[in-house]
Short mmCIF file of C-alpha atoms and ligand atoms in Angstrom, two decimals:
data_model
loop_
_atom_site.label_atom_id
_atom_site.label_comp_id
_atom_site.label_asym_id
_atom_site.label_seq_id
_atom_site.Cartn_x
_atom_site.Cartn_y
_atom_site.Cartn_z
CA MET A 1 108.70 -49.32 187.82
CA ARG A 2 108.80 -49.31 191.61
CA LYS A 3 111.82 -49.56 193.76
CA ARG A 4 112.49 -52.92 195.32
CA GLY A 5 110.93 -53.08 198.75
CA LYS A 6 107.58 -51.74 197.63
CA ASN A 7 104.58 -53.74 196.57
CA ASP A 8 102.34 -52.72 193.73
CA ALA A 9 100.57 -50.04 195.79
CA GLY A 10 103.85 -48.62 196.95
CA VAL A 11 103.07 -49.56 200.54
CA PRO A 12 106.29 -50.44 202.32
CA LEU A 13 106.68 -54.13 202.84
CA GLU A 14 106.19 -55.68 206.28
CA GLY A 15 104.70 -52.35 207.39
CA ALA A 16 107.86 -51.47 209.23
CA PRO A 17 110.26 -49.48 207.19
CA PRO A 18 113.17 -49.35 207.60
CA THR A 19 113.44 -52.89 208.96
CA PRO A 20 116.23 -53.24 211.53
CA SER A 21 118.83 -55.81 210.61
CA ARG A 22 117.42 -58.38 213.04
CA GLY A 23 113.91 -57.74 211.77
CA VAL A 24 110.97 -56.32 213.71
CA PRO A 25 107.94 -58.11 212.38
CA LEU A 26 104.75 -56.12 212.86
CA GLU A 27 102.62 -59.17 213.51
CA GLY A 28 104.85 -60.50 216.29
CA ALA A 29 106.25 -58.94 219.40
CA PRO A 30 109.08 -56.48 218.96
CA ALA A 31 112.37 -58.25 218.33
CA THR A 32 113.93 -59.95 221.31
CA PRO A 33 117.67 -59.29 221.42
CA THR A 34 119.70 -62.49 221.58
CA GLY A 35 120.48 -63.64 225.10
CA ILE A 36 117.70 -61.71 226.79
CA SER A 37 114.70 -63.74 227.83
CA ARG A 38 111.28 -62.65 226.68
CA ARG A 39 110.17 -62.34 230.31
CA ALA A 40 113.10 -60.06 231.09
CA LEU A 41 112.55 -58.02 227.98
CA PHE A 42 108.94 -57.31 228.75
CA GLY A 43 109.50 -56.43 232.39
CA GLY A 44 108.87 -52.89 233.65
CA ALA A 45 110.44 -50.08 231.70
CA LEU A 46 111.48 -52.38 228.92
CA ALA A 47 107.85 -53.26 228.34
CA SER A 48 107.04 -49.60 227.93
CA ALA A 49 109.91 -49.29 225.54
CA ALA A 50 108.62 -52.30 223.63
CA ALA A 51 105.13 -50.79 223.54
CA GLY A 52 106.60 -47.52 222.38
CA ALA A 53 108.56 -49.37 219.74
CA ALA A 54 105.42 -51.13 218.58
CA VAL A 55 103.72 -47.76 218.12
CA GLY A 56 106.80 -46.33 216.50
CA ILE A 57 107.07 -49.14 214.02
CA VAL A 58 103.58 -48.63 212.74
CA ALA A 59 103.58 -44.85 213.16
CA THR A 60 106.79 -44.53 211.20
CA GLY A 61 105.16 -46.58 208.55
CA VAL A 62 102.24 -44.17 208.44
CA ALA A 63 104.46 -41.11 208.12
CA GLU A 64 106.54 -42.64 205.40
CA GLN A 65 103.49 -43.88 203.60
CA SER A 66 101.63 -40.60 203.29
CA ALA A 67 102.25 -40.35 199.58
CA GLU A 68 101.36 -43.97 199.08
CA ALA A 69 98.29 -43.58 201.26
CA ALA A 70 97.09 -40.76 199.07
CA GLU A 71 97.68 -42.93 196.05
CA VAL A 72 95.68 -45.82 197.49
CA ALA A 73 92.89 -43.50 198.61
CA ALA A 74 92.72 -41.68 195.29
CA ALA A 75 92.20 -44.94 193.47
CA SER A 76 89.48 -46.08 195.82
CA PRO A 77 85.71 -45.92 195.49
CA ASN A 78 85.28 -44.31 198.91
CA ASP A 79 88.02 -42.10 200.25
CA SER A 80 86.17 -40.49 203.15
CA VAL A 81 88.30 -40.52 206.27
CA VAL A 82 87.21 -40.08 209.88
CA ASP A 83 90.05 -38.79 212.05
CA PHE A 84 91.28 -41.55 214.34
CA TYR A 85 93.03 -39.19 216.76
CA GLY A 86 91.14 -36.64 218.83
CA VAL A 87 89.69 -35.75 222.22
CA HIS A 88 87.08 -38.51 221.95
CA GLN A 89 87.33 -41.83 220.15
CA ALA A 90 85.83 -41.89 216.69
CA GLY A 91 82.76 -44.06 216.21
CA ILE A 92 80.67 -42.56 219.00
CA GLN A 93 79.62 -39.08 217.91
CA THR A 94 80.42 -40.02 214.31
CA PRO A 95 77.10 -40.23 212.41
CA PRO A 96 76.60 -44.00 212.14
CA GLN A 97 78.07 -45.54 209.02
CA ASP A 98 76.03 -48.27 207.33
CA HIS A 99 77.98 -51.31 208.56
CA LEU A 100 79.25 -52.73 211.82
CA VAL A 101 81.58 -55.49 212.86
CA LEU A 102 81.74 -55.82 216.62
CA MET A 103 84.36 -58.13 218.07
CA VAL A 104 84.73 -58.97 221.73
CA PHE A 105 88.00 -60.51 222.88
CA ASP A 106 89.13 -62.57 225.86
CA VAL A 107 92.66 -61.67 226.86
CA THR A 108 94.57 -64.95 227.14
CA THR A 109 97.90 -63.71 228.42
CA ALA A 110 98.48 -63.14 232.12
CA SER A 111 101.35 -60.79 231.32
CA ALA A 112 100.68 -57.07 231.64
CA SER A 113 103.66 -56.43 229.39
CA GLU A 114 102.31 -58.56 226.57
CA LEU A 115 98.95 -56.83 226.93
CA GLN A 116 100.69 -53.47 226.76
CA VAL A 117 102.51 -54.37 223.57
CA MET A 118 99.27 -55.67 222.00
CA LEU A 119 97.41 -52.46 222.84
CA ALA A 120 100.25 -50.37 221.44
CA LYS A 121 100.33 -52.34 218.22
CA TRP A 122 96.56 -52.24 217.90
CA SER A 123 96.44 -48.48 218.45
CA ALA A 124 99.01 -47.76 215.79
CA ALA A 125 97.42 -50.20 213.36
CA MET A 126 93.95 -48.72 213.95
CA ALA A 127 95.26 -45.29 212.97
CA GLN A 128 96.60 -46.77 209.78
CA TYR A 129 93.46 -48.74 208.87
CA SER A 130 91.38 -45.60 209.47
CA LYS A 131 93.29 -44.02 206.60
CA GLY A 132 92.67 -47.00 204.36
CA VAL A 133 96.32 -48.05 204.47
CA PRO A 134 97.25 -51.70 205.03
CA VAL A 135 99.62 -52.62 207.82
CA GLY A 136 102.32 -54.75 206.28
CA ALA A 137 102.70 -55.98 202.77
CA VAL A 138 99.71 -57.34 200.89
CA GLU A 139 102.12 -58.99 198.48
CA PRO A 140 105.62 -59.42 199.90
CA ASP A 141 108.47 -59.52 197.43
CA ARG A 142 110.07 -62.53 199.08
CA ASP A 143 108.47 -65.81 198.04
CA GLN A 144 108.64 -67.27 201.54
CA ALA A 145 107.21 -64.19 203.31
CA VAL A 146 103.72 -64.36 204.75
CA PRO A 147 101.64 -61.31 203.75
CA GLY A 148 101.49 -58.78 206.57
CA ASP A 149 98.04 -57.65 205.51
CA THR A 150 95.34 -60.12 204.47
CA GLY A 151 94.48 -57.97 201.46
CA GLU A 152 90.69 -58.06 201.12
CA ALA A 153 90.31 -54.30 201.59
CA TYR A 154 93.29 -53.45 199.42
CA GLY A 155 92.55 -50.42 197.26
CA MET A 156 89.01 -49.97 198.61
CA GLY A 157 89.81 -46.78 200.51
CA PRO A 158 89.07 -45.87 204.12
CA ASN A 159 85.26 -45.89 203.69
CA ALA A 160 84.86 -43.71 206.80
CA LEU A 161 86.15 -46.57 208.95
CA THR A 162 86.09 -45.95 212.69
CA LEU A 163 87.53 -48.28 215.30
CA THR A 164 86.39 -47.82 218.88
CA LEU A 165 87.90 -49.77 221.77
CA GLY A 166 86.60 -50.45 225.26
CA PHE A 167 87.67 -52.39 228.35
CA ALA A 168 85.26 -54.65 230.27
CA PRO A 169 85.11 -54.66 234.09
CA SER A 170 87.05 -57.97 234.05
CA MET A 171 90.16 -56.08 232.91
CA PHE A 172 90.30 -54.48 236.34
CA ASP A 173 90.65 -57.76 238.25
CA SER A 174 94.02 -58.87 239.64
CA ARG A 175 95.61 -59.92 236.34
CA PHE A 176 97.21 -56.75 235.04
CA GLY A 177 97.53 -54.45 238.06
CA TRP A 178 94.65 -52.29 236.86
CA ALA A 179 92.39 -52.69 239.92
CA LYS A 180 93.32 -49.28 241.27
CA TYR A 181 92.19 -47.69 238.03
CA LYS A 182 88.68 -49.13 238.04
CA PRO A 183 86.11 -46.32 238.01
CA ALA A 184 83.76 -46.51 240.99
CA ILE A 185 80.71 -46.47 238.71
CA PHE A 186 81.98 -49.34 236.56
CA SER A 187 80.95 -52.95 237.14
CA ASP A 188 79.08 -55.72 235.35
CA LEU A 189 75.49 -54.87 234.52
CA PRO A 190 72.87 -56.23 236.93
CA ALA A 191 70.43 -58.89 235.81
CA PHE A 192 67.25 -57.46 234.30
CA ALA A 193 63.76 -58.91 234.23
CA SER A 194 63.23 -60.85 230.98
CA ASP A 195 66.98 -61.32 230.35
CA ALA A 196 67.72 -64.48 228.37
CA LEU A 197 71.50 -64.09 228.25
CA THR A 198 73.81 -66.76 226.86
CA PRO A 199 77.49 -67.00 227.85
CA GLU A 200 78.32 -67.16 224.15
CA PHE A 201 77.41 -63.49 223.65
CA THR A 202 78.04 -62.15 227.14
CA GLY A 203 81.12 -60.84 228.92
CA GLY A 204 84.59 -60.71 227.41
CA ASP A 205 87.55 -58.44 228.21
CA ILE A 206 87.95 -55.97 225.34
CA CYS A 207 85.64 -54.92 222.57
CA ILE A 208 86.36 -53.24 219.29
CA GLN A 209 83.52 -51.66 217.34
CA ALA A 210 84.38 -51.26 213.67
CA CYS A 211 81.98 -49.18 211.59
CA ALA A 212 82.39 -48.28 207.94
CA ALA A 213 80.55 -47.45 204.76
CA ASP A 214 81.62 -50.84 203.43
CA PRO A 215 81.26 -54.15 205.32
CA GLN A 216 84.44 -55.62 203.90
CA VAL A 217 86.52 -52.68 205.07
CA ALA A 218 85.14 -53.04 208.60
CA TYR A 219 85.69 -56.78 208.58
CA HIS A 220 89.20 -56.44 207.25
CA ALA A 221 90.25 -54.16 210.09
CA ILE A 222 88.79 -56.44 212.76
CA ARG A 223 90.20 -59.57 211.17
CA ASN A 224 93.69 -58.12 211.02
CA LEU A 225 93.52 -56.80 214.58
CA ALA A 226 92.46 -60.25 215.75
CA ARG A 227 95.29 -61.77 213.77
CA MET A 228 97.78 -59.35 215.30
CA ALA A 229 96.61 -60.34 218.80
CA ARG A 230 96.70 -64.06 218.20
CA THR A 231 99.03 -65.01 221.05
CA THR A 232 97.54 -62.49 223.46
CA ALA A 233 93.77 -62.48 222.96
CA THR A 234 91.15 -64.70 221.36
CA THR A 235 87.78 -63.83 219.90
CA ARG A 236 84.86 -64.47 222.22
CA TYR A 237 82.17 -63.39 219.80
CA THR A 238 81.57 -61.21 216.81
CA VAL A 239 78.45 -59.61 215.37
CA GLN A 240 78.13 -58.23 211.90
CA GLY A 241 75.58 -55.43 211.64
CA PHE A 242 73.95 -53.59 208.78
CA GLY A 243 71.42 -50.85 208.04
CA ARG A 244 72.42 -48.60 210.95
CA ALA A 245 69.42 -48.77 213.25
CA SER A 246 70.00 -45.34 214.71
CA ALA A 247 70.37 -41.77 213.59
CA GLY A 248 73.18 -39.35 214.35
CA GLN A 249 73.77 -35.69 213.69
CA GLY A 250 72.34 -34.65 210.31
CA GLN A 251 71.09 -38.11 209.33
CA THR A 252 67.69 -39.33 208.23
CA THR A 253 66.18 -41.99 210.47
CA PRO A 254 66.68 -45.57 209.28
CA ARG A 255 64.47 -48.55 210.13
CA ASN A 256 65.06 -51.57 212.31
CA LEU A 257 64.03 -55.10 211.28
CA MET A 258 60.58 -54.60 212.79
CA GLY A 259 60.04 -52.00 210.09
CA TYR A 260 60.01 -49.02 212.46
CA LYS A 261 62.05 -45.84 212.24
CA ASP A 262 64.71 -46.14 214.92
CA GLY A 263 66.68 -43.21 216.27
CA THR A 264 64.10 -40.42 215.91
CA ARG A 265 64.61 -39.09 219.42
CA ASN A 266 68.26 -40.06 219.71
CA ILE A 267 70.88 -37.72 221.16
CA LYS A 268 71.98 -35.45 218.35
CA THR A 269 73.39 -32.20 219.73
CA ASP A 270 76.82 -31.40 221.17
CA ASP A 271 75.17 -30.13 224.35
CA GLU A 272 73.42 -33.46 224.85
CA LEU A 273 76.68 -35.30 224.20
CA ASP A 274 78.39 -33.24 226.90
CA GLN A 275 75.54 -33.77 229.30
CA PHE A 276 74.89 -37.47 228.74
CA VAL A 277 77.72 -39.15 226.85
CA TRP A 278 81.23 -37.80 227.58
CA VAL A 279 82.79 -38.57 230.94
CA GLY A 280 83.80 -35.29 232.58
CA ASN A 281 85.89 -34.20 235.54
CA GLU A 282 83.34 -35.73 237.89
CA SER A 283 85.01 -39.10 237.28
CA ASP A 284 87.22 -40.54 240.03
CA GLN A 285 89.55 -41.77 237.25
CA SER A 286 91.27 -39.08 235.24
CA TRP A 287 92.15 -41.55 232.46
CA MET A 288 88.42 -41.81 231.61
CA VAL A 289 87.81 -38.06 231.16
CA GLY A 290 86.67 -37.56 227.56
CA GLY A 291 85.70 -41.22 227.33
CA SER A 292 82.32 -42.91 227.63
CA TYR A 293 80.75 -46.23 228.60
CA LEU A 294 79.44 -48.61 225.96
CA VAL A 295 76.61 -51.03 226.60
CA ALA A 296 76.30 -53.82 224.04
CA ARG A 297 73.14 -55.97 224.07
CA LYS A 298 72.53 -58.58 221.42
CA ILE A 299 68.75 -58.58 221.11
CA HIS A 300 67.09 -61.40 219.21
CA MET A 301 63.76 -60.58 217.56
CA LEU A 302 61.00 -63.17 217.33
CA ILE A 303 60.46 -62.18 213.76
CA GLU A 304 57.81 -64.73 212.77
CA THR A 305 55.67 -63.75 215.76
CA TRP A 306 56.11 -60.05 215.03
CA ASP A 307 55.28 -60.52 211.37
CA ALA A 308 51.95 -62.13 212.34
CA ASP A 309 50.92 -59.23 214.56
CA TYR A 310 48.27 -56.77 213.37
CA ILE A 311 49.26 -53.18 212.69
CA ALA A 312 47.31 -51.50 215.52
CA ASP A 313 49.10 -53.69 218.03
CA GLN A 314 52.47 -53.00 216.39
CA HIS A 315 51.71 -49.29 216.80
CA ALA A 316 50.81 -49.79 220.43
CA VAL A 317 54.01 -51.76 221.08
CA PHE A 318 56.19 -48.81 220.09
CA GLY A 319 53.75 -45.94 220.67
CA ARG A 320 54.47 -44.79 217.15
CA THR A 321 53.11 -45.36 213.64
CA LYS A 322 55.01 -47.58 211.26
CA ALA A 323 55.25 -45.68 207.98
CA ALA A 324 55.66 -42.11 209.25
CA GLY A 325 57.26 -42.98 212.58
CA ALA A 326 54.99 -40.41 214.25
CA PRO A 327 54.03 -40.65 217.91
CA LEU A 328 50.46 -41.93 218.25
CA THR A 329 49.55 -38.45 219.52
CA GLY A 330 50.89 -36.71 216.39
CA THR A 331 51.23 -36.97 212.63
CA GLY A 332 54.88 -36.19 211.87
CA GLU A 333 58.00 -38.14 212.87
CA PHE A 334 59.41 -35.32 214.94
CA ASP A 335 56.19 -34.31 216.71
CA THR A 336 56.72 -34.37 220.47
CA PRO A 337 54.82 -37.28 222.02
CA ASP A 338 52.12 -36.38 224.50
CA PHE A 339 52.29 -39.15 227.06
CA ALA A 340 49.29 -37.81 229.00
CA ALA A 341 46.86 -37.58 226.07
CA LYS A 342 43.76 -39.76 226.34
CA GLY A 343 41.38 -40.94 223.66
CA SER A 344 37.60 -40.78 223.70
CA ASP A 345 37.58 -44.11 225.56
CA GLY A 346 39.57 -42.54 228.39
CA ALA A 347 42.64 -44.69 227.73
CA LEU A 348 46.12 -43.27 227.12
CA VAL A 349 46.74 -42.80 223.39
CA ILE A 350 50.35 -43.92 223.89
CA PRO A 351 49.98 -46.91 226.22
CA ALA A 352 51.98 -46.63 229.44
CA ASN A 353 53.81 -49.86 228.57
CA ALA A 354 54.63 -48.79 225.00
CA HIS A 355 58.38 -48.89 224.31
CA VAL A 356 58.77 -45.13 223.91
CA ALA A 357 56.60 -44.32 226.92
CA LEU A 358 58.91 -46.33 229.15
CA ALA A 359 62.16 -45.18 227.51
CA ALA A 360 61.43 -41.47 227.03
CA HIS A 361 63.41 -39.02 229.14
CA GLU A 362 60.19 -37.24 230.15
CA ASN A 363 59.15 -40.36 232.07
CA ASN A 364 62.61 -41.39 233.15
CA GLY A 365 64.00 -38.68 235.39
CA GLY A 366 65.47 -36.86 232.37
CA VAL A 367 67.92 -39.66 231.49
CA LYS A 368 69.10 -39.95 227.88
CA ILE A 369 71.54 -42.28 226.13
CA LEU A 370 73.20 -42.23 222.71
CA ARG A 371 71.92 -45.23 220.76
CA ARG A 372 74.20 -46.52 218.00
CA GLY A 373 72.86 -49.99 217.24
CA TYR A 374 72.72 -52.06 214.06
CA ASN A 375 70.45 -54.67 212.56
CA PHE A 376 71.98 -58.13 212.40
CA THR A 377 71.10 -61.54 211.04
CA ASP A 378 72.70 -64.88 211.76
CA GLY A 379 70.65 -66.70 209.13
CA ILE A 380 68.26 -69.24 210.59
CA ASP A 381 68.27 -71.00 213.95
CA SER A 382 68.35 -74.75 214.61
CA VAL A 383 64.60 -75.12 213.98
CA GLY A 384 64.51 -72.99 210.86
CA ARG A 385 63.28 -69.68 212.28
CA LEU A 386 64.84 -66.42 211.18
CA ASP A 387 67.70 -65.57 213.51
CA ALA A 388 67.95 -61.80 213.48
CA GLY A 389 67.53 -58.73 215.62
CA LEU A 390 69.16 -55.60 216.91
CA MET A 391 72.76 -55.33 218.04
CA PHE A 392 71.91 -52.63 220.53
CA LEU A 393 74.82 -50.33 221.31
CA SER A 394 74.52 -47.30 223.54
CA TYR A 395 77.02 -44.79 224.84
CA GLN A 396 76.55 -42.93 228.10
CA LYS A 397 78.77 -41.19 230.66
CA ASP A 398 77.54 -43.55 233.37
CA PRO A 399 76.30 -47.13 232.84
CA ALA A 400 73.57 -46.31 235.38
CA GLN A 401 71.77 -44.37 232.62
CA PHE A 402 71.28 -47.59 230.65
CA VAL A 403 70.47 -49.51 233.82
CA SER A 404 67.67 -47.14 234.79
CA ILE A 405 66.02 -47.34 231.35
CA GLN A 406 66.47 -51.09 230.88
CA SER A 407 65.11 -51.75 234.39
CA ARG A 408 61.84 -50.21 233.24
CA LEU A 409 61.90 -51.82 229.80
CA GLY A 410 62.88 -55.27 231.09
CA ALA A 411 60.04 -55.24 233.60
CA SER A 412 57.12 -54.11 231.47
CA ASP A 413 57.95 -53.15 227.88
CA ARG A 414 55.20 -54.29 225.54
CA LEU A 415 58.01 -55.06 223.09
CA ASN A 416 59.28 -57.89 225.32
CA GLU A 417 56.76 -60.28 223.77
CA TYR A 418 58.75 -60.01 220.54
CA ILE A 419 62.39 -59.76 221.66
CA ARG A 420 64.96 -61.60 223.80
CA HIS A 421 68.16 -60.06 225.15
CA VAL A 422 70.64 -62.90 224.46
CA GLY A 423 73.97 -61.10 224.92
CA SER A 424 75.33 -58.37 227.15
CA GLY A 425 78.47 -56.41 227.80
CA VAL A 426 79.58 -53.12 229.29
CA PHE A 427 82.86 -51.45 228.41
CA ALA A 428 84.83 -48.44 229.61
CA VAL A 429 85.73 -46.59 226.43
CA PRO A 430 88.77 -44.39 227.05
CA PRO A 431 89.10 -40.95 225.46
CA GLY A 432 90.67 -40.59 222.04
CA LEU A 433 94.40 -40.89 221.48
CA SER A 434 96.45 -37.72 221.13
CA GLY A 435 98.53 -38.89 218.18
CA ALA A 436 101.17 -41.37 217.05
CA GLY A 437 102.96 -42.75 220.10
CA ASP A 438 99.86 -42.69 222.29
CA TYR A 439 97.99 -45.97 222.79
CA PHE A 440 94.89 -47.34 224.51
CA GLY A 441 95.49 -48.13 228.16
CA LYS A 442 98.79 -46.24 228.31
CA ALA A 443 97.85 -44.52 231.58
CA LEU A 444 96.93 -47.87 233.15
CA PHE A 445 100.43 -49.28 232.94
CA ALA A 446 101.94 -46.50 235.08
C1 LIG B 501 65.10 -54.88 219.76
C2 LIG B 501 65.05 -53.95 220.69
C3 LIG B 501 64.62 -52.54 220.44
C4 LIG B 501 63.92 -52.02 219.40
C5 LIG B 501 63.36 -52.74 218.19
C6 LIG B 501 63.77 -50.61 219.65
C7 LIG B 501 63.10 -49.73 218.82
C8 LIG B 501 62.83 -48.42 219.12
C9 LIG B 501 62.02 -47.52 218.34
C10 LIG B 501 61.32 -47.91 217.04
C11 LIG B 501 61.99 -46.33 218.94
C12 LIG B 501 61.21 -45.07 218.51
C13 LIG B 501 62.00 -44.14 217.65
C14 LIG B 501 63.10 -43.41 218.34
O1 LIG B 501 62.88 -42.42 219.04
O2 LIG B 501 64.22 -43.83 218.17
C15 LIG B 501 62.81 -46.43 220.13
C16 LIG B 501 63.05 -45.44 221.01
C17 LIG B 501 63.87 -45.55 222.11
N1 LIG B 501 64.48 -46.68 222.56
FE1 LIG B 501 64.40 -48.50 221.74
N2 LIG B 501 64.41 -50.32 220.83
C18 LIG B 501 64.93 -51.46 221.33
C19 LIG B 501 65.64 -51.59 222.50
C20 LIG B 501 65.96 -50.55 223.35
C21 LIG B 501 66.76 -50.68 224.53
C22 LIG B 501 67.39 -51.96 225.07
C23 LIG B 501 66.86 -49.43 225.08
C24 LIG B 501 67.58 -48.97 226.32
C25 LIG B 501 67.68 -49.66 227.44
C26 LIG B 501 66.11 -48.53 224.22
C27 LIG B 501 65.97 -47.19 224.43
C28 LIG B 501 65.22 -46.34 223.66
C29 LIG B 501 65.08 -44.92 223.93
C30 LIG B 501 65.76 -44.14 225.04
C31 LIG B 501 64.23 -44.43 222.96
C32 LIG B 501 63.73 -42.98 222.80
C33 LIG B 501 62.42 -42.84 223.48
C34 LIG B 501 61.88 -41.41 223.35
O3 LIG B 501 62.57 -40.50 223.79
O4 LIG B 501 60.80 -41.26 222.79
N3 LIG B 501 65.59 -49.25 223.19
N4 LIG B 501 63.30 -47.72 220.21
#
């Protein structure tokens, strides 16, 4: 029999034990003392205190829940945990989990203080979700209480959940006083040849990439973060991805929806990550050191057209074979492509406009990016065609790396006949948080 104040998993109710007498609901802003206006409360130092309190509320919950967390995890089908805290955010170097939920938010408040409190609450909650622990009660013991946690991932375990947050260039406009913190290399992506972008899947202020071994666990985290932000940010778009269309350290190469192995020549070593992915001391903004830049491109595939194409042309489109994933100049997946090799007819074996010929670092001034995309489907479109493609995600230390590759691909990639870039975003992904009490954007409110 459990003590009163615990639900059936032993997770403290309301996620905020011990609850101060006036109540500090996790889902709302920290309690406003009587007689002090909300505006006054969230001004200056008090806002920092409120943000700190928001972290403390959740962090205290985590500390006090360690035994309960172990209990929940032990009972779960997948108890693998990826550390949320660290030098870099999780979900970048982390070998891609099978499922993605990407959510991009528009910040609706004009108050820097409210933004600060939201980021503090999110950060603390993300740490908790990464351990597979709900924030707030799934089943409150008061009949009139609204559940703090929506409950659909209850007891499922952490499932290697990672939550990765980034800020769009729009966050550095005049709204929140962040303009002075905008990295010189950071701005909206330029237009590329063959772009077919829609406002629906383009832009936004903040993105959160949730990846997990289970789709429901990823969705649960995103849903509850969106719920927590309800008065401060709204969802601009979301993409659910599956079948990780990229390979990380130690992983076999999966396939994208065109049937090709995707991720064969992805960045996989720590040296490459240091060289191409992690922002270093070269940055003009110290708050970005250890971070990275995320490019998100929703790429629609013209599946019916692709499925009617003959195999030799499919090979020529990518410059690789379908089953083995070998370069057309080799036989094994990991054979190094020979972009200069010519056949008996005198033509290049890997056509110059093949996808890999244009994207390869050998032909691109040595530039590499970390690809971490996912397959997606949105069912069928308005005229009954399959609506599916690649939610392309790449991490790089400078967005210019993506720009240089996509400039070449957008202009002449043979693949363009079969794809359309319909959404786009670029996000500054800060370094990882140091521990409880730290939160995303903390340095930007100084
Ligand atoms: C729907 C769109 C796309 C599909 C289906 C696709 C598919 C593929 C495939 C099958 C490969 C060969 C295997 C591999 O090395 O991973 C590849 C390689 C690559 N792709 Fe893509 N890709 C797409 C979009 C993009 C975009 C937008 C970029 C960057 C702007 C990009 C950059 C690369 C790079 C850098 C490589 C490695 C090339 C090499 O070193 O050989 N891809 N892609």
